[in-house]
Coordinates of C-alpha atoms in Angstrom, one line a residue:
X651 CA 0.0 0.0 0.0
X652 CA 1.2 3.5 -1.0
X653 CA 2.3 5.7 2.1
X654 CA -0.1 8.3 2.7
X655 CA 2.6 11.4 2.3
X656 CA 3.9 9.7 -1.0
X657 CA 0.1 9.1 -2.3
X658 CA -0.5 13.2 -1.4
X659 CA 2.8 13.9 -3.1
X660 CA 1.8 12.1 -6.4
X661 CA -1.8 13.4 -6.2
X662 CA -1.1 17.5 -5.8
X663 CA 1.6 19.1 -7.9
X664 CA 1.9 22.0 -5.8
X665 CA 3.1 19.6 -2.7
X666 CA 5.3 18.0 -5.0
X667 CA 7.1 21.1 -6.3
X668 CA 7.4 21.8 -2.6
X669 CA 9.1 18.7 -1.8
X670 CA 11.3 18.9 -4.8
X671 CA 13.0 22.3 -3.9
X672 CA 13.9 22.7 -1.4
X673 CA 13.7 19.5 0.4
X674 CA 15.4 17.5 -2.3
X675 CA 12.8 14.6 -2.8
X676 CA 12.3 15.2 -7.1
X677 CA 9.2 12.8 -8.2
X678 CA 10.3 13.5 -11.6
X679 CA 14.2 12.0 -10.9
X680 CA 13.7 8.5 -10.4
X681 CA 15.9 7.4 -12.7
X682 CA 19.0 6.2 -11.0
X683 CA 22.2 6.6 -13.0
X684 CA 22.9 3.1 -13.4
X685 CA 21.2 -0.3 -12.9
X686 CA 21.1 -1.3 -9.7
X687 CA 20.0 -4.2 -7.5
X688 CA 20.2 -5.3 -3.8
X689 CA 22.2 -8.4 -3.2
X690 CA 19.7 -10.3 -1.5
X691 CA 17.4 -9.9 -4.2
X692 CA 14.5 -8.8 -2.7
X693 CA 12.3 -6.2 -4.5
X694 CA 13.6 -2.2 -5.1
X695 CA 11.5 0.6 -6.4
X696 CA 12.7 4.1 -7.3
X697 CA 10.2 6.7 -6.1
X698 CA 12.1 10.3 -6.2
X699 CA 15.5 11.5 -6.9
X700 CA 17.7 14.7 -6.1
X701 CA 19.3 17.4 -8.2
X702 CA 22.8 15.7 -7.5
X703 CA 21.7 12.2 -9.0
X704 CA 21.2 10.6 -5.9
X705 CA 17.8 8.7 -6.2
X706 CA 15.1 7.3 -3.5
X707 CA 14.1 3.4 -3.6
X708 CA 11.7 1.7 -1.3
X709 CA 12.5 -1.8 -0.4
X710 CA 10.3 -4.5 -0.1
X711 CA 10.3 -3.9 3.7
X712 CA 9.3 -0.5 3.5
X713 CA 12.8 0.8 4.2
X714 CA 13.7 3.9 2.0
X715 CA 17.4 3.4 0.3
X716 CA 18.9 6.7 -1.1
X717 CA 22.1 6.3 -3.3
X718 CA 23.9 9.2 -4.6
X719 CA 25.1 9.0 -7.8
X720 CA 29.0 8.5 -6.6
X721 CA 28.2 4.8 -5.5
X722 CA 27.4 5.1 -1.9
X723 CA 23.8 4.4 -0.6
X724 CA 22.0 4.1 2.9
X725 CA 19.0 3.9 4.1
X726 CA 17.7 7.0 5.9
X727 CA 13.9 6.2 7.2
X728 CA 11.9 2.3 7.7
X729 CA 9.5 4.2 6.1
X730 CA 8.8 7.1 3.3
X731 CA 6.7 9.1 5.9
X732 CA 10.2 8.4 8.1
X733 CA 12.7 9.2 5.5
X734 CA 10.4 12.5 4.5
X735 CA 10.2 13.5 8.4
X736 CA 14.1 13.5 7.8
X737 CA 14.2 15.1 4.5
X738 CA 11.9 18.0 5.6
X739 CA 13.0 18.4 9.2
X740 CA 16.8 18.4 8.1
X741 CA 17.2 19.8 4.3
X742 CA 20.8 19.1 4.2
X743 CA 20.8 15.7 5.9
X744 CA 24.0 14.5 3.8
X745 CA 25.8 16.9 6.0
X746 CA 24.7 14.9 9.4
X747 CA 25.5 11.4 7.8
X748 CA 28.6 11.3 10.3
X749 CA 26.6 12.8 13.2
X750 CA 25.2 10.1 16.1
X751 CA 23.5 10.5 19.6
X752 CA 26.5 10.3 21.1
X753 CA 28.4 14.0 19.7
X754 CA 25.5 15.7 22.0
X755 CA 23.0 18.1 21.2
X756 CA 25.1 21.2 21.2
X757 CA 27.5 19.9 18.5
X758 CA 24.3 18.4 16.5
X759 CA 22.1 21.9 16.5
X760 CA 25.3 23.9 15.9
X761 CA 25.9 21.8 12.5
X762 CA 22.4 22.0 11.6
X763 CA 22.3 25.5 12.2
X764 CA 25.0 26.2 10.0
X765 CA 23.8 24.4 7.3
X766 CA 20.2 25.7 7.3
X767 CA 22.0 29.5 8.0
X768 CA 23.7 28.9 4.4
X769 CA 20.4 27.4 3.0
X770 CA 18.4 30.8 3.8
X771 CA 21.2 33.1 2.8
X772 CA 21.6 31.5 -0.8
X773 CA 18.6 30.4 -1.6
X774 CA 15.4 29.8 0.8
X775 CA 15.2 32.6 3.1
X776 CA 11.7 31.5 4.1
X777 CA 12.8 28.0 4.5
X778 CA 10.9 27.7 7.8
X779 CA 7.6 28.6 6.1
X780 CA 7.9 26.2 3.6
X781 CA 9.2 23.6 5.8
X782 CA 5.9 23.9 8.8
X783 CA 3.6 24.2 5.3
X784 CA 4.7 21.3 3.2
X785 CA 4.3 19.4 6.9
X786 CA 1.3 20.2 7.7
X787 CA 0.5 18.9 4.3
X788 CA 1.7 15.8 4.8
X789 CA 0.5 14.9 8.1
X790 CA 4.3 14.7 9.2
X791 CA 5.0 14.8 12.9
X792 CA 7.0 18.1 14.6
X793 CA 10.1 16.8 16.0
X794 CA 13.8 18.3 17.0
X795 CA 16.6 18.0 15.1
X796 CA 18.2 16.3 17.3
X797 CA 15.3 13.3 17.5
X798 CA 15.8 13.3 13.4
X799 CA 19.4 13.2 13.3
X800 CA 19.0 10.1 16.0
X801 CA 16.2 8.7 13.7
X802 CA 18.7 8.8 10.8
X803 CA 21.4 7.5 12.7
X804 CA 19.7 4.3 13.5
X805 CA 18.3 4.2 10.1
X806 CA 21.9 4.1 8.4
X807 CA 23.3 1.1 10.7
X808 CA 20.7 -0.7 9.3
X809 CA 21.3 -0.8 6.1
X810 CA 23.2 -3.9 5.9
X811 CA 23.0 -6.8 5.7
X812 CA 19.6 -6.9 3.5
X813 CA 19.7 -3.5 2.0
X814 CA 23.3 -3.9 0.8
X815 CA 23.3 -2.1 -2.9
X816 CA 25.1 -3.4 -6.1
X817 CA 25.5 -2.1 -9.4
X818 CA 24.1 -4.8 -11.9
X819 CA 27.1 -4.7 -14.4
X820 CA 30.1 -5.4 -11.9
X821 CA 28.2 -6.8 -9.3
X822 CA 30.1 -4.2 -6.9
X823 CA 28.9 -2.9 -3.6
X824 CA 28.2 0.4 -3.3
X825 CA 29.9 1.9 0.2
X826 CA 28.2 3.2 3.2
X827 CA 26.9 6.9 3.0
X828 CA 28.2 7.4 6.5
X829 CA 31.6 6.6 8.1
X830 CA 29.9 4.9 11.3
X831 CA 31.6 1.8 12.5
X832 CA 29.8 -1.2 12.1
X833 CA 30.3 -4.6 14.4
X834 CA 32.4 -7.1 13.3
X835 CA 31.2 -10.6 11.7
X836 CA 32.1 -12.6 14.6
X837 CA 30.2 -10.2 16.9
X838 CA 27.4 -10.6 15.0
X839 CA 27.0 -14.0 14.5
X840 CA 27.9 -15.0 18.3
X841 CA 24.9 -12.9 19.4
X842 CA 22.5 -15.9 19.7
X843 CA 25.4 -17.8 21.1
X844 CA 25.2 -15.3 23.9
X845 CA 22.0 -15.6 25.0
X846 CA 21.8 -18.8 24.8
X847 CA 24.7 -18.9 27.4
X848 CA 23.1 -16.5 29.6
X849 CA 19.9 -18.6 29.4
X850 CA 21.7 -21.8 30.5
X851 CA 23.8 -20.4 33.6
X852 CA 20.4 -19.8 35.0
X853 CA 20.6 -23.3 35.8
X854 CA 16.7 -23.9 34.2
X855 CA 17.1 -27.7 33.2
X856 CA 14.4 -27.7 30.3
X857 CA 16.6 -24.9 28.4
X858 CA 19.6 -26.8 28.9
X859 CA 18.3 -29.6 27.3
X860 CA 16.7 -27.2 24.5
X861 CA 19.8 -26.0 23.8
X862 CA 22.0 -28.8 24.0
X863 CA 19.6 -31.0 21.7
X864 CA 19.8 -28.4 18.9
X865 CA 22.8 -28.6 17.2
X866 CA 22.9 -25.1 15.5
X867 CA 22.1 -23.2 19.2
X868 CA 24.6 -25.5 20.5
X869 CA 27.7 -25.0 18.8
X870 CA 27.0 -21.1 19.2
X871 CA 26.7 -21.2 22.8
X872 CA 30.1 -23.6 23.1
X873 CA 31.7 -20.5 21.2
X874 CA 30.2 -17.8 23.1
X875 CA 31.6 -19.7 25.9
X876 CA 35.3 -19.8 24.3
X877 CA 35.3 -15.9 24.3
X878 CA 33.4 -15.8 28.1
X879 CA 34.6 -18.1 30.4
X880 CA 33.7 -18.7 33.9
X881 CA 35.0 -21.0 36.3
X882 CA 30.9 -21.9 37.6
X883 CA 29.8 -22.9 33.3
X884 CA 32.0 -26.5 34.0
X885 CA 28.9 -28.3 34.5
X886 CA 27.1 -27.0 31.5
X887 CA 29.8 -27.6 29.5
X888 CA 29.6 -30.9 30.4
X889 CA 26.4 -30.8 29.4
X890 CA 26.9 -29.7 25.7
X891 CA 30.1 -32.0 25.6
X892 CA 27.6 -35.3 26.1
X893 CA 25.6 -33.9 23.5
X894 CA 27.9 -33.0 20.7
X895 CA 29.8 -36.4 21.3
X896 CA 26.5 -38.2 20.1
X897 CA 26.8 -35.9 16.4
X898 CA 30.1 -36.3 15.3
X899 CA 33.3 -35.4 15.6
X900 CA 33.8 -31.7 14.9
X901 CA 36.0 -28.5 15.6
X902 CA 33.3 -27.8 18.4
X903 CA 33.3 -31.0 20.2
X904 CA 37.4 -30.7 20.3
X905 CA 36.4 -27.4 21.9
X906 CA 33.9 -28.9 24.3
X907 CA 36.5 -30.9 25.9
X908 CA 38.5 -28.8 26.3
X909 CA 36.9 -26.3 27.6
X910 CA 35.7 -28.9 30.1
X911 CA 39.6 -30.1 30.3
X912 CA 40.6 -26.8 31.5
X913 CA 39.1 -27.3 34.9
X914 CA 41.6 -29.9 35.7
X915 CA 39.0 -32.4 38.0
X916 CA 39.3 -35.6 38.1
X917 CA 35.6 -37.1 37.8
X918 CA 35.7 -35.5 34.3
X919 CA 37.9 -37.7 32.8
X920 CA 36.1 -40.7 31.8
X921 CA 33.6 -38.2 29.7
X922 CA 36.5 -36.5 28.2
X923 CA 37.6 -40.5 27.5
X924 CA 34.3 -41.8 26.3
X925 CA 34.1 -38.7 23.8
X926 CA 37.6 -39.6 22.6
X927 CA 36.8 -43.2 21.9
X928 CA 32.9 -42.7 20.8
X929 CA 34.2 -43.1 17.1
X930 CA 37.5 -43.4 14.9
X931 CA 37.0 -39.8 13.8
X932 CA 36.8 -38.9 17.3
X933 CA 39.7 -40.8 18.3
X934 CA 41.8 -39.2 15.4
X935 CA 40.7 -35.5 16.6
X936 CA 41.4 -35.9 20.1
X937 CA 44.7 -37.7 19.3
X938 CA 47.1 -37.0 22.4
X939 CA 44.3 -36.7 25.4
X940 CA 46.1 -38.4 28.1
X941 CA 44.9 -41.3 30.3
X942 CA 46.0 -39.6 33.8
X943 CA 43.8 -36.6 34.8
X944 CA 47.1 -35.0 36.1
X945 CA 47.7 -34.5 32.7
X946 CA 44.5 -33.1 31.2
X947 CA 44.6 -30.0 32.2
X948 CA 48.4 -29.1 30.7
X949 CA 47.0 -31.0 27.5
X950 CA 43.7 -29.0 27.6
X951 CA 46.1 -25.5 27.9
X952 CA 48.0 -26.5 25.3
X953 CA 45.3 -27.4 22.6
X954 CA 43.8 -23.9 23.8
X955 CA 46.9 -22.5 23.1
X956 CA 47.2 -23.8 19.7
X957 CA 43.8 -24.3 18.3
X958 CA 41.4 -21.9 20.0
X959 CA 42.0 -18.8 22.8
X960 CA 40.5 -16.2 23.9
X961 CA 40.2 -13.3 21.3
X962 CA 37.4 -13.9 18.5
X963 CA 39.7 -11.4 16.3
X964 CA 42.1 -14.2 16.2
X965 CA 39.5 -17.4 14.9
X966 CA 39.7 -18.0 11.3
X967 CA 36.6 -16.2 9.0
X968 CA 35.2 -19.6 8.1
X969 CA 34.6 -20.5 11.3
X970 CA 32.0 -17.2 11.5
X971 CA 30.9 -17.9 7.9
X972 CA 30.2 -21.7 8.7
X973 CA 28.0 -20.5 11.9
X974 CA 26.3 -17.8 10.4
X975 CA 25.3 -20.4 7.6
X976 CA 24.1 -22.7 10.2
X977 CA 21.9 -20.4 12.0
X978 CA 20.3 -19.0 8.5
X979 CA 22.3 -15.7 8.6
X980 CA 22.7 -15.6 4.8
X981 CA 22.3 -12.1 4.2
X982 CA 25.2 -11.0 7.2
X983 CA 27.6 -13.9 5.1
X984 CA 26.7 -12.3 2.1
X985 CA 27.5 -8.7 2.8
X986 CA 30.5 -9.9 4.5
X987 CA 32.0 -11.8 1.9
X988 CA 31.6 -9.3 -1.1
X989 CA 32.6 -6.5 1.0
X990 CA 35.7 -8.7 1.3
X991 CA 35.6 -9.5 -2.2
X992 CA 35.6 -6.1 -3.0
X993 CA 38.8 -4.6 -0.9
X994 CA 40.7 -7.5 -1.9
X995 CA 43.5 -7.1 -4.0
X996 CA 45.7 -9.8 -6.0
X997 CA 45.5 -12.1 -3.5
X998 CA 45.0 -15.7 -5.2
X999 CA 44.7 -17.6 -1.2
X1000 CA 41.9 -15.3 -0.5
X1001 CA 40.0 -15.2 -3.9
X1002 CA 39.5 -18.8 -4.1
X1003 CA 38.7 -18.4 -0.5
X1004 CA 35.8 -16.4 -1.3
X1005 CA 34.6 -17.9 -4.3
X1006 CA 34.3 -21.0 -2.2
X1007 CA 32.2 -19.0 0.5
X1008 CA 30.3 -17.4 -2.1
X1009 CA 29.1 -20.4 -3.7
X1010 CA 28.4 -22.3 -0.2
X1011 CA 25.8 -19.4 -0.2
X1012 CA 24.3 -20.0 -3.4
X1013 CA 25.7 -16.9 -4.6
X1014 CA 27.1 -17.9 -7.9
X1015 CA 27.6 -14.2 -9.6
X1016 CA 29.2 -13.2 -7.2
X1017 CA 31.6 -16.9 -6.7
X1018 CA 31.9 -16.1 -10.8
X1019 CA 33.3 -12.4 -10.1
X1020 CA 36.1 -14.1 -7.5
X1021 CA 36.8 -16.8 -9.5
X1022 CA 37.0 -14.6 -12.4
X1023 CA 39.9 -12.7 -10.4
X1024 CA 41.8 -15.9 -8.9
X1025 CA 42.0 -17.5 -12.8
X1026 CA 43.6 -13.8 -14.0
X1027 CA 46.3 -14.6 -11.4
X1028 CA 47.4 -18.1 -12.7
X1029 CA 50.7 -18.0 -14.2
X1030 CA 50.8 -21.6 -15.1
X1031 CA 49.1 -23.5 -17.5
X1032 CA 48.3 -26.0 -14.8
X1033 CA 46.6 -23.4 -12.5
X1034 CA 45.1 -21.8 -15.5
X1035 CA 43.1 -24.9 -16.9
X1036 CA 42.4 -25.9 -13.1
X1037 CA 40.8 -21.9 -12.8
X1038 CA 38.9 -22.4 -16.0
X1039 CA 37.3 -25.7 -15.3
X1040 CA 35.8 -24.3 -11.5
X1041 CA 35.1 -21.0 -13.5
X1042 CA 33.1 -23.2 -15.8
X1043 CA 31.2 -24.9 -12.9
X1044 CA 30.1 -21.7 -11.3
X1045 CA 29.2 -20.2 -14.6
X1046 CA 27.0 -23.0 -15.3
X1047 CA 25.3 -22.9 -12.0
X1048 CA 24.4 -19.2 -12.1
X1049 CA 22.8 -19.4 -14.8
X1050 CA 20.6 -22.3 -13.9
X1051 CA 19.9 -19.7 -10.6
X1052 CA 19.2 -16.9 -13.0
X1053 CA 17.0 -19.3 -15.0
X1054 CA 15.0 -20.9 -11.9
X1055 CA 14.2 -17.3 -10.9
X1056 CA 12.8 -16.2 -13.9

């Protein structure tokens, strides 16, 4: 359904030359300089464009999207009656795209001030008349500047992962319209992790066993427990241990034990035995646990040592990109990887690194476009015909994606 401030624009010519100048939001620009499409695919509709060649899109979740026609983009409302609360209540808002709660409202209305102060003097001395009328107009709600720029802070952090804009002939990502720091992929994908822990060092029994019998919550909260450990978790640690000894063997259940190793007691050692010998595969991954509990503990600090620690910086990408997969967090994997894909330089290890990712995802243009790069650094015929004949693969299987969508 058409917002109700859009449907009035579209409806009365006189609102709409309003909005146009001088609150930047042109229904006769919605041509975007060059195709464009969001990398998950879902559904993107210009609406209104700017004098600079930025342009307007709603998203199939409402959100507003506004690119600028140097390749950054962002959304700036959840809504079009958000994003024109902004446009109206802060002509000038590309100004503010660095601005947050957190610089204070004295900084935020001296910025805004200056801006609007140049904004009279050039052009629209009776800027605030045309402001409270095209409002009124629209039904738009009276707030501060500093409740706007706040509005369009929050709005920008969300624009990725599933408004994440490409062009549709390099498959590129256009950058952030602001400069604000966004968590990193680890963080992200360990938040469920979290709670989960949290929920089972309250000691409730039935959500121990909920998540200890799902594999996916599992492994998350043994890795939220890697990066937060606490000498009272060894009993539900034990707890996930039993558990992920019945799967298979697995980088998590290495980490179960020793986690549970750490503690050094005695009366854990015949689980930390029986989830060594529970198959061959087991046997092989825990090679080296010793048969004297003296011992586990110094065998347990050393594997730690080695294999996991204590700083999530230091885990290897494909552990985050395996977990984020698991718990159906395509769209943070995806913005991830051809972010990645797109700062990355000549660097063969890491191209066919991606191009793997990417296609574990599904995403075959964008596996192509790595792929692509990795064969262009082969300087042998060997590595060439090897690069051709994955190229190939990929190639194939995006267009049988393209050809199941349409």
């Amino acid at each position: 359904m058409t917002e109700r401030a859009l449907r009035l624009l579209r409806q009365d010519p006189r609102l709409a030359e309003l909005a146009a100048f001088p609150f930047a939001f042109d229904l006769s620009r919605a041509d975007h300089v060059e195709e464009v499409h969001l990398a998950s695919g879902g559904p993107l509709e210009p609406i209104a464009g700017d004098d600079s060649g930025g342009t307007y899109f709603v998203c199939g979740d409402g959100s507003v999207l506004y690119a600028d026609s140097e390749g950054s983009a962002g959304v700036i409302g959840d809504s079009v009656d958000e994003a024109l609360e902004i446009l109206v209540g802060l002509p000038g808002w590309e100004d503010y795209v660095g601005l947050s709660p957190t610089d204070g409202e004295a900084r935020i209305l001296a910025e805004i001030a200056d801006t609007e102060g140049d904004f009279r003097e050039d052009c629209v001395p009776d800027l605030d008349v045309r402001r409270a009328e095209l409002r009124a107009a629209l039904g738009l709600p009276e707030r501060s500047p500093v409740q706007l720029v706040a509005r369009l802070h929050a709005a920008l952090l969300r624009t990725e992962p599933d408004h994440l804009l490409l062009n549709a002939r390099e498959h590129l990502a256009y950058k952030r319209l602001d400069p604000h720091p966004r968590p990193p992929l680890w963080e992200q994908v360990l938040t469920r992790g979290r709670t989960d822990l949290a929920l089972l060092r309250t000691g409730d029994r039935a959500v121990w066993d909920g998540v200890a019998g799902d594999r996916v919550r599992r492994v998350a909260a043994l890795r939220a427990a890697q990066y937060d450990r606490r000498n009272t978790d060894r009993t539900l640690l034990r707890h996930l241990l039993k558990h992920e000894a019945d799967a298979s063997m697995s980088d998590e259940l290495r980490l179960a034990v020793v986690l549970v190793g750490l503690h050094g007691l005695p009366d854990d050692l015949p689980l930390l035995r029986e989830a060594h010998g529970t198959t061959y595969d087991t046997w092989c991954g825990l090679a080296g646990l010793p048969d004297e509990a003296g011992r586990v503990q110094e065998w347990a600090r050393s594997f730690d040592d080695s294999n996991y620690g204590v700083d999530p910086d230091d885990e290897p990408e494909s552990t985050w990109l395996e977990l984020a997969r698991d718990q159906g967090m395509v769209e943070v994997a995806r913005a991830y990887l051809i972010r990645e894909l797109d700062d990355t330089g000549p660097d063969a290890a890491q191209l066919s690194f991606l191009a793997e990712e990417l296609a574990l995802l599904g995403d075959y243009t964008q596996a192509v476009r790595a792929q692509r790069l990795y064969r262009s650094l082969q300087d042998t015929d060997q590595g060439r015909a090897a690069a051709d004949a994955r190229l190939a693969d990929l190639e194939r299987k995006a267009v049988d994606g393209a050809a199941a969508e349409s």
